[in-house]
Amino acid sequence: MELKDLYGSASDKKLFSERVDRLVGQFEKLTAQKPDFFFSSSGRAEICGNHTDHNHGKVIVAAISCDILAAVRKTDDGTVSIHSEGFPSFSLNVADTEVNKKEYGKSVALARGVARALADRGYKVGGFTAVTESTIFRGAGVSSSAAFELLVCEIFNQLYLGGALTKVEKAIISQYAEDVYFGKPCGLLDQSGISLGGLNEIDFENPASPVIEGLSAPAGYSIVITNTGGSHAALTAHYAAIKEEMRAVAAYFGRTVLREVPYDTFFNGISGLRKKVSERAILRAFHFYEENDRVDAAAAALRAGNTAGFLDAIERSGVSSLNCLQNCFVPGSDEQPVPLAIHMSDRLIRDGAVRIHGGGFAGTVLAYLADGEKERYMTEMSKVFGKENVFSASVRKQGAVQIDVAALLDGKEG
């Protein structure tokens, strides 16, 4: 493993060394000991496949070059203690794994949920102390919660399980923690993107055994993510409604998820559906079916070296999220920073595409654009949304992994 496998072309040995030194210093200050291990867990970018995973659809997702970096020491007292810059510190006993609704939305819930999922699979885990710092923007839609879940899962995996967990198992365990313990309904996109690393097309028709195909990112193009503002804290009901409305359509046909309903059956049943569900639910179902086709088209274009076709599928995905999925602003609100950012992007980008990123309603937009346009685009978006809210990222080969800091700094394989 090399530093560029974590941070892409923007990897900087000096900055990485400074991060490690700060982390080690903080660890020693808090524990009076040195860390024994280091871990890194990435953010993720949803490239195509907006809100399809929870109905067993298809996605293209990438691990990206921002991360949570952790210094870790194994303990023998069964206590997990995590100190994260910018978050309250917490401790929990790995034997205490009952759901606590008072912990909804808190990091401790994610760690507790991972511990429970491992125990339910017959694994025995123990304690550790970790100190972390993150370059993943909070609330910017690049899955800081999933990165944290995968970090905890991989620490348990390496310290106690001998690396026995597969990447898919780690994603499923982490998704369970977020859904049941953190209180946020979600599919498997976020966790899978981070756990797998790289750029992948994933078909969740069977979520327990998804079909995964690796892809190569187009050369000469960059990802730019703009955090348009707005908190995700009050949006859980809106996220849940998308899943629930899609599943209500499926239920009309006697199925659980839309993937189980053939498109022709859905289309031919619309007149009856209107008597049972809202038109918005029907439009969201249209988005599901058509988004799966766009994912296939984008992946096929990448395999054929057809960058224009890939970008066209991303752009059409964004239009569908706005018009059919309707997750680009909060219903009834005149605060609409996401549509503003998308419209500005359409005016600025000549060779590229833009779309809502992640759950939606507030937060971020993703632009995939030619490297030659990146500087101007970021400058113009920064004028409106703030320089601190516009950042570029590259696809990262590694997701959540244990790292050999010395080898990375020496530039050797490790």
CSV table of C-alpha atoms in Angstrom, one decimal, residues 73-394:
chain,number,residue,atom,x,y,z
A,73,ARG,CA,-4.3,0.5,21.4
A,74,LYS,CA,-5.8,-2.8,22.4
A,75,THR,CA,-7.1,-3.2,25.9
A,76,ASP,CA,-8.0,-6.2,28.0
A,77,ASP,CA,-10.9,-4.7,30.0
A,78,GLY,CA,-13.7,-5.1,27.5
A,79,THR,CA,-14.1,-1.3,27.2
A,80,VAL,CA,-14.1,0.6,23.9
A,81,SER,CA,-13.1,4.2,24.4
A,82,ILE,CA,-13.1,6.6,21.5
A,83,HIS,CA,-11.9,10.2,21.5
A,84,SER,CA,-12.8,12.0,18.3
A,85,GLU,CA,-11.8,15.6,17.5
A,86,GLY,CA,-15.0,17.7,17.4
A,87,PHE,CA,-17.2,15.0,19.0
A,88,PRO,CA,-17.9,14.0,22.6
A,89,SER,CA,-15.7,11.2,23.8
A,90,PHE,CA,-17.4,8.0,24.9
A,91,SER,CA,-16.8,4.6,26.4
A,92,LEU,CA,-18.9,1.4,26.3
A,93,ASN,CA,-18.5,-2.2,27.4
A,94,VAL,CA,-18.7,-4.6,24.5
A,95,ALA,CA,-20.9,-6.9,26.6
A,96,ASP,CA,-23.6,-4.1,26.9
A,97,THR,CA,-25.2,-4.2,23.4
A,98,GLU,CA,-28.8,-3.4,24.0
A,99,VAL,CA,-30.4,-0.7,21.8
A,100,ASN,CA,-30.6,2.6,23.7
A,101,LYS,CA,-32.9,5.1,21.9
A,102,LYS,CA,-31.3,7.9,23.9
A,103,GLU,CA,-28.2,7.2,21.9
A,104,TYR,CA,-29.9,7.7,18.5
A,105,GLY,CA,-27.8,10.0,16.3
A,106,LYS,CA,-24.7,9.6,18.5
A,107,SER,CA,-21.4,7.9,17.7
A,108,VAL,CA,-21.6,5.6,20.7
A,109,ALA,CA,-24.7,4.0,19.1
A,110,LEU,CA,-22.7,3.1,16.0
A,111,ALA,CA,-20.0,1.4,18.0
A,112,ARG,CA,-22.5,-0.4,20.1
A,113,GLY,CA,-24.4,-1.6,17.0
A,114,VAL,CA,-21.3,-2.9,15.4
A,115,ALA,CA,-20.4,-4.8,18.6
A,116,ARG,CA,-23.9,-6.3,18.7
A,117,ALA,CA,-23.8,-7.4,15.1
A,118,LEU,CA,-20.5,-9.2,15.6
A,119,ALA,CA,-21.8,-10.9,18.8
A,120,ASP,CA,-24.9,-12.0,16.9
A,121,ARG,CA,-22.6,-13.7,14.4
A,122,GLY,CA,-20.8,-15.6,17.1
A,123,TYR,CA,-17.7,-13.4,17.2
A,124,LYS,CA,-16.0,-12.5,20.5
A,125,VAL,CA,-14.5,-9.1,20.6
A,126,GLY,CA,-12.8,-7.0,23.3
A,127,GLY,CA,-11.8,-3.5,24.2
A,128,PHE,CA,-9.6,-0.8,22.6
A,129,THR,CA,-8.8,2.8,23.0
A,130,ALA,CA,-8.8,5.0,19.9
A,131,VAL,CA,-8.1,8.6,19.1
A,132,THR,CA,-9.3,9.9,15.8
A,133,GLU,CA,-9.3,13.0,13.6
A,134,SER,CA,-11.1,13.4,10.4
A,135,THR,CA,-10.9,15.2,7.1
A,136,ILE,CA,-14.4,14.1,6.2
A,137,PHE,CA,-16.8,17.1,6.2
A,138,ARG,CA,-19.5,16.7,8.8
A,139,GLY,CA,-23.0,17.0,7.2
A,140,ALA,CA,-21.4,17.2,3.7
A,141,GLY,CA,-23.0,14.0,2.4
A,142,VAL,CA,-19.8,11.9,2.1
A,143,SER,CA,-20.9,9.5,4.8
A,144,SER,CA,-19.0,10.4,8.0
A,145,SER,CA,-21.3,8.0,9.9
A,146,ALA,CA,-20.6,5.1,7.6
A,147,ALA,CA,-16.8,5.9,7.7
A,148,PHE,CA,-17.0,5.7,11.5
A,149,GLU,CA,-18.9,2.4,11.5
A,150,LEU,CA,-16.5,0.8,9.1
A,151,LEU,CA,-13.6,2.1,11.1
A,152,VAL,CA,-14.9,0.5,14.3
A,153,CYS,CA,-15.7,-2.7,12.4
A,154,GLU,CA,-12.2,-3.0,10.9
A,155,ILE,CA,-10.6,-2.3,14.3
A,156,PHE,CA,-12.5,-5.2,15.8
A,157,ASN,CA,-11.8,-7.3,12.7
A,158,GLN,CA,-8.0,-6.8,12.9
A,159,LEU,CA,-7.6,-6.8,16.7
A,160,TYR,CA,-9.8,-9.7,17.6
A,161,LEU,CA,-11.0,-11.6,14.5
A,162,GLY,CA,-7.7,-12.0,12.6
A,163,GLY,CA,-9.2,-10.2,9.6
A,164,ALA,CA,-11.9,-12.9,9.1
A,165,LEU,CA,-14.6,-10.5,7.9
A,166,THR,CA,-15.2,-10.0,4.2
A,167,LYS,CA,-15.7,-6.5,2.8
A,168,VAL,CA,-19.4,-7.3,2.2
A,169,GLU,CA,-19.9,-8.6,5.7
A,170,LYS,CA,-18.3,-5.4,7.1
A,171,ALA,CA,-20.7,-3.3,5.1
A,172,ILE,CA,-23.8,-5.3,6.2
A,173,ILE,CA,-22.7,-5.1,9.9
A,174,SER,CA,-22.1,-1.4,9.6
A,175,GLN,CA,-25.4,-0.7,7.9
A,176,TYR,CA,-27.2,-2.6,10.7
A,177,ALA,CA,-25.6,-0.4,13.3
A,178,GLU,CA,-26.7,2.8,11.5
A,179,ASP,CA,-30.3,1.5,10.9
A,180,VAL,CA,-31.1,-0.1,14.2
A,181,TYR,CA,-28.8,1.6,16.7
A,182,PHE,CA,-28.2,5.1,15.2
A,183,GLY,CA,-31.9,5.3,14.1
A,184,LYS,CA,-31.3,6.3,10.5
A,185,PRO,CA,-32.9,4.1,7.9
A,186,CYS,CA,-30.5,3.4,5.1
A,187,GLY,CA,-29.6,1.0,2.3
A,188,LEU,CA,-26.1,-0.5,1.8
A,189,LEU,CA,-24.7,2.0,-0.6
A,190,ASP,CA,-22.7,4.1,1.8
A,191,GLN,CA,-21.2,1.2,3.8
A,192,SER,CA,-20.4,-0.8,0.6
A,193,GLY,CA,-18.7,2.1,-1.1
A,194,ILE,CA,-16.3,2.5,1.8
A,195,SER,CA,-15.8,-1.1,2.6
A,196,LEU,CA,-15.0,-2.1,-1.0
A,197,GLY,CA,-12.7,0.8,-1.9
A,198,GLY,CA,-12.2,2.0,-5.4
A,199,LEU,CA,-15.0,2.7,-7.9
A,200,ASN,CA,-17.6,-0.1,-8.2
A,201,GLU,CA,-21.0,-0.9,-9.8
A,202,ILE,CA,-23.1,-2.8,-7.2
A,203,ASP,CA,-26.3,-4.7,-7.8
A,204,PHE,CA,-28.2,-5.1,-4.6
A,205,GLU,CA,-30.9,-7.5,-5.9
A,206,ASN,CA,-29.7,-9.9,-3.2
A,207,PRO,CA,-28.3,-7.5,-0.5
A,208,ALA,CA,-26.7,-10.4,1.4
A,209,SER,CA,-24.7,-11.2,-1.7
A,210,PRO,CA,-24.5,-8.2,-4.0
A,211,VAL,CA,-23.0,-8.4,-7.4
A,212,ILE,CA,-19.9,-6.2,-7.5
A,213,GLU,CA,-18.0,-5.1,-10.6
A,214,GLY,CA,-15.0,-2.9,-10.4
A,215,LEU,CA,-14.7,0.1,-12.7
A,216,SER,CA,-11.9,2.5,-13.8
A,217,ALA,CA,-12.5,6.2,-13.2
A,218,PRO,CA,-12.2,8.3,-16.4
A,219,ALA,CA,-8.8,9.9,-16.8
A,220,GLY,CA,-8.6,13.7,-16.8
A,221,TYR,CA,-11.7,14.2,-14.7
A,222,SER,CA,-12.2,15.2,-11.1
A,223,ILE,CA,-14.9,15.0,-8.5
A,224,VAL,CA,-15.9,18.3,-6.8
A,225,ILE,CA,-18.4,18.2,-3.9
A,226,THR,CA,-20.1,21.4,-2.7
A,227,ASN,CA,-21.8,21.5,0.6
A,228,THR,CA,-24.6,24.0,0.0
A,229,GLY,CA,-25.6,24.2,3.7
A,230,GLY,CA,-28.5,23.0,5.7
A,231,SER,CA,-28.6,20.4,8.5
A,232,HIS,CA,-29.4,16.7,7.9
A,233,ALA,CA,-30.6,16.4,11.5
A,234,ALA,CA,-34.3,17.0,10.8
A,235,LEU,CA,-34.5,15.2,7.5
A,236,THR,CA,-34.7,11.5,8.6
A,237,ALA,CA,-38.5,11.5,8.0
A,238,HIS,CA,-38.0,12.7,4.5
A,239,TYR,CA,-35.3,10.1,3.7
A,240,ALA,CA,-37.6,7.4,5.2
A,241,ALA,CA,-40.5,8.5,3.1
A,242,ILE,CA,-38.7,7.8,-0.1
A,243,LYS,CA,-38.1,4.2,0.9
A,244,GLU,CA,-41.6,3.8,2.3
A,245,GLU,CA,-43.3,5.2,-0.8
A,246,MET,CA,-41.3,3.0,-3.1
A,247,ARG,CA,-42.2,0.0,-1.0
A,248,ALA,CA,-45.8,1.0,-0.9
A,249,VAL,CA,-45.8,0.8,-4.7
A,250,ALA,CA,-44.2,-2.7,-4.4
A,251,ALA,CA,-46.8,-3.7,-1.8
A,252,TYR,CA,-49.7,-2.9,-4.2
A,253,PHE,CA,-48.3,-5.6,-6.4
A,254,GLY,CA,-47.8,-8.0,-3.5
A,255,ARG,CA,-44.1,-7.5,-3.2
A,256,THR,CA,-41.7,-6.1,-0.6
A,257,VAL,CA,-39.4,-4.0,-2.8
A,258,LEU,CA,-39.6,-2.5,-6.2
A,259,ARG,CA,-36.8,-4.8,-7.6
A,260,GLU,CA,-39.3,-7.7,-7.3
A,261,VAL,CA,-41.9,-5.9,-9.5
A,262,PRO,CA,-41.2,-6.0,-13.3
A,263,TYR,CA,-41.3,-2.6,-14.9
A,264,ASP,CA,-44.1,-3.5,-17.3
A,265,THR,CA,-46.2,-4.7,-14.4
A,266,PHE,CA,-45.7,-1.4,-12.6
A,267,PHE,CA,-46.3,0.7,-15.7
A,268,ASN,CA,-49.5,-1.1,-16.7
A,269,GLY,CA,-50.8,-0.8,-13.1
A,270,ILE,CA,-50.5,2.9,-12.7
A,271,SER,CA,-54.2,3.6,-13.1
A,272,GLY,CA,-55.0,1.3,-10.2
A,273,LEU,CA,-52.0,2.6,-8.2
A,274,ARG,CA,-53.3,6.2,-8.2
A,275,LYS,CA,-56.2,5.0,-6.1
A,276,LYS,CA,-53.9,3.6,-3.5
A,277,VAL,CA,-50.7,5.7,-3.4
A,278,SER,CA,-49.7,9.3,-4.1
A,279,GLU,CA,-48.5,10.5,-7.5
A,280,ARG,CA,-45.2,11.3,-5.8
A,281,ALA,CA,-44.8,7.7,-4.9
A,282,ILE,CA,-45.4,6.7,-8.5
A,283,LEU,CA,-42.9,9.2,-9.7
A,284,ARG,CA,-40.4,7.9,-7.2
A,285,ALA,CA,-41.0,4.4,-8.5
A,286,PHE,CA,-40.3,5.7,-12.1
A,287,HIS,CA,-37.0,7.1,-10.8
A,288,PHE,CA,-36.1,3.7,-9.3
A,289,TYR,CA,-36.5,1.8,-12.5
A,290,GLU,CA,-35.0,4.4,-14.8
A,291,GLU,CA,-32.1,5.0,-12.4
A,292,ASN,CA,-31.1,1.3,-12.6
A,293,ASP,CA,-31.0,1.7,-16.3
A,294,ARG,CA,-28.8,4.8,-16.0
A,295,VAL,CA,-26.4,2.9,-13.7
A,296,ASP,CA,-26.0,0.2,-16.3
A,297,ALA,CA,-25.5,2.8,-19.0
A,298,ALA,CA,-22.9,4.7,-17.0
A,299,ALA,CA,-21.0,1.5,-16.2
A,300,ALA,CA,-21.1,0.3,-19.8
A,301,ALA,CA,-19.8,3.7,-21.0
A,302,LEU,CA,-16.9,3.5,-18.6
A,303,ARG,CA,-16.0,0.0,-19.7
A,304,ALA,CA,-16.1,1.2,-23.3
A,305,GLY,CA,-14.0,4.3,-22.7
A,306,ASN,CA,-17.0,6.5,-23.5
A,307,THR,CA,-16.6,9.3,-21.0
A,308,ALA,CA,-19.3,11.4,-22.7
A,309,GLY,CA,-21.8,8.6,-22.2
A,310,PHE,CA,-20.8,8.2,-18.6
A,311,LEU,CA,-21.3,11.9,-17.9
A,312,ASP,CA,-24.6,11.9,-19.7
A,313,ALA,CA,-26.0,9.2,-17.4
A,314,ILE,CA,-24.9,11.2,-14.3
A,315,GLU,CA,-26.5,14.3,-15.6
A,316,ARG,CA,-29.8,12.5,-16.4
A,317,SER,CA,-29.7,11.0,-12.9
A,318,GLY,CA,-29.6,14.5,-11.4
A,319,VAL,CA,-32.6,15.6,-13.5
A,320,SER,CA,-34.6,12.6,-12.3
A,321,SER,CA,-33.7,13.2,-8.7
A,322,LEU,CA,-35.0,16.7,-9.1
A,323,ASN,CA,-38.2,15.9,-11.0
A,324,CYS,CA,-39.2,12.4,-10.0
A,325,LEU,CA,-37.4,11.5,-6.7
A,326,GLN,CA,-38.0,15.1,-5.5
A,327,ASN,CA,-35.2,15.1,-2.9
A,328,CYS,CA,-33.4,18.3,-3.9
A,329,PHE,CA,-35.2,20.6,-1.4
A,330,VAL,CA,-37.4,20.2,1.7
A,331,PRO,CA,-41.1,20.2,0.6
A,332,GLY,CA,-42.7,23.5,1.4
A,333,SER,CA,-39.5,25.4,2.0
A,334,ASP,CA,-38.3,28.4,0.0
A,335,GLU,CA,-34.7,27.7,1.1
A,336,GLN,CA,-33.4,25.8,-1.9
A,337,PRO,CA,-29.6,25.8,-1.9
A,338,VAL,CA,-29.3,22.5,-3.7
A,339,PRO,CA,-31.3,23.5,-6.8
A,340,LEU,CA,-29.3,26.8,-6.8
A,341,ALA,CA,-26.0,24.9,-6.8
A,342,ILE,CA,-27.2,22.6,-9.5
A,343,HIS,CA,-28.4,25.4,-11.7
A,344,MET,CA,-25.1,27.3,-11.2
A,345,SER,CA,-23.2,24.2,-12.1
A,346,ASP,CA,-25.1,23.7,-15.3
A,347,ARG,CA,-24.1,27.2,-16.3
A,348,LEU,CA,-20.5,26.8,-15.4
A,349,ILE,CA,-19.6,23.3,-16.6
A,350,ARG,CA,-18.9,22.6,-20.2
A,351,ASP,CA,-17.4,19.1,-20.0
A,352,GLY,CA,-18.9,17.3,-17.1
A,353,ALA,CA,-22.1,16.6,-15.2
A,354,VAL,CA,-23.8,17.6,-11.9
A,355,ARG,CA,-26.4,15.9,-9.6
A,356,ILE,CA,-27.6,15.8,-6.0
A,357,HIS,CA,-25.3,13.8,-3.9
A,358,GLY,CA,-26.5,11.3,-1.3
A,359,GLY,CA,-29.7,11.5,0.6
A,360,GLY,CA,-30.6,15.0,-0.5
A,361,PHE,CA,-33.1,17.6,0.7
A,362,ALA,CA,-30.2,19.6,2.0
A,363,GLY,CA,-26.4,19.2,1.8
A,364,THR,CA,-24.3,18.5,-1.2
A,365,VAL,CA,-24.1,18.4,-5.0
A,366,LEU,CA,-21.5,16.4,-6.9
A,367,ALA,CA,-19.9,17.6,-10.1
A,368,TYR,CA,-17.8,15.3,-12.2
A,369,LEU,CA,-15.9,17.6,-14.6
A,370,ALA,CA,-12.8,17.9,-16.7
A,371,ASP,CA,-9.6,18.8,-14.8
A,372,GLY,CA,-9.2,21.9,-16.9
A,373,GLU,CA,-12.5,23.3,-15.6
A,374,LYS,CA,-12.0,22.4,-11.9
A,375,GLU,CA,-10.2,25.5,-10.7
A,376,ARG,CA,-12.7,28.0,-12.2
A,377,TYR,CA,-15.7,25.9,-11.1
A,378,MET,CA,-14.4,25.7,-7.5
A,379,THR,CA,-13.7,29.4,-7.4
A,380,GLU,CA,-17.2,30.4,-8.6
A,381,MET,CA,-18.9,28.0,-6.3
A,382,SER,CA,-16.8,29.2,-3.4
A,383,LYS,CA,-18.0,32.7,-3.9
A,384,VAL,CA,-21.6,31.6,-3.1
A,385,PHE,CA,-21.2,28.7,-0.7
A,386,GLY,CA,-17.9,29.5,0.9
A,387,LYS,CA,-14.4,28.2,0.1
A,388,GLU,CA,-14.5,25.8,3.1
A,389,ASN,CA,-17.6,24.1,1.6
A,390,VAL,CA,-16.2,23.3,-1.9
A,391,PHE,CA,-13.6,20.5,-2.1
A,392,SER,CA,-12.2,18.2,-4.7
A,393,ALA,CA,-11.7,14.5,-4.2
A,394,SER,CA,-10.2,11.5,-6.1
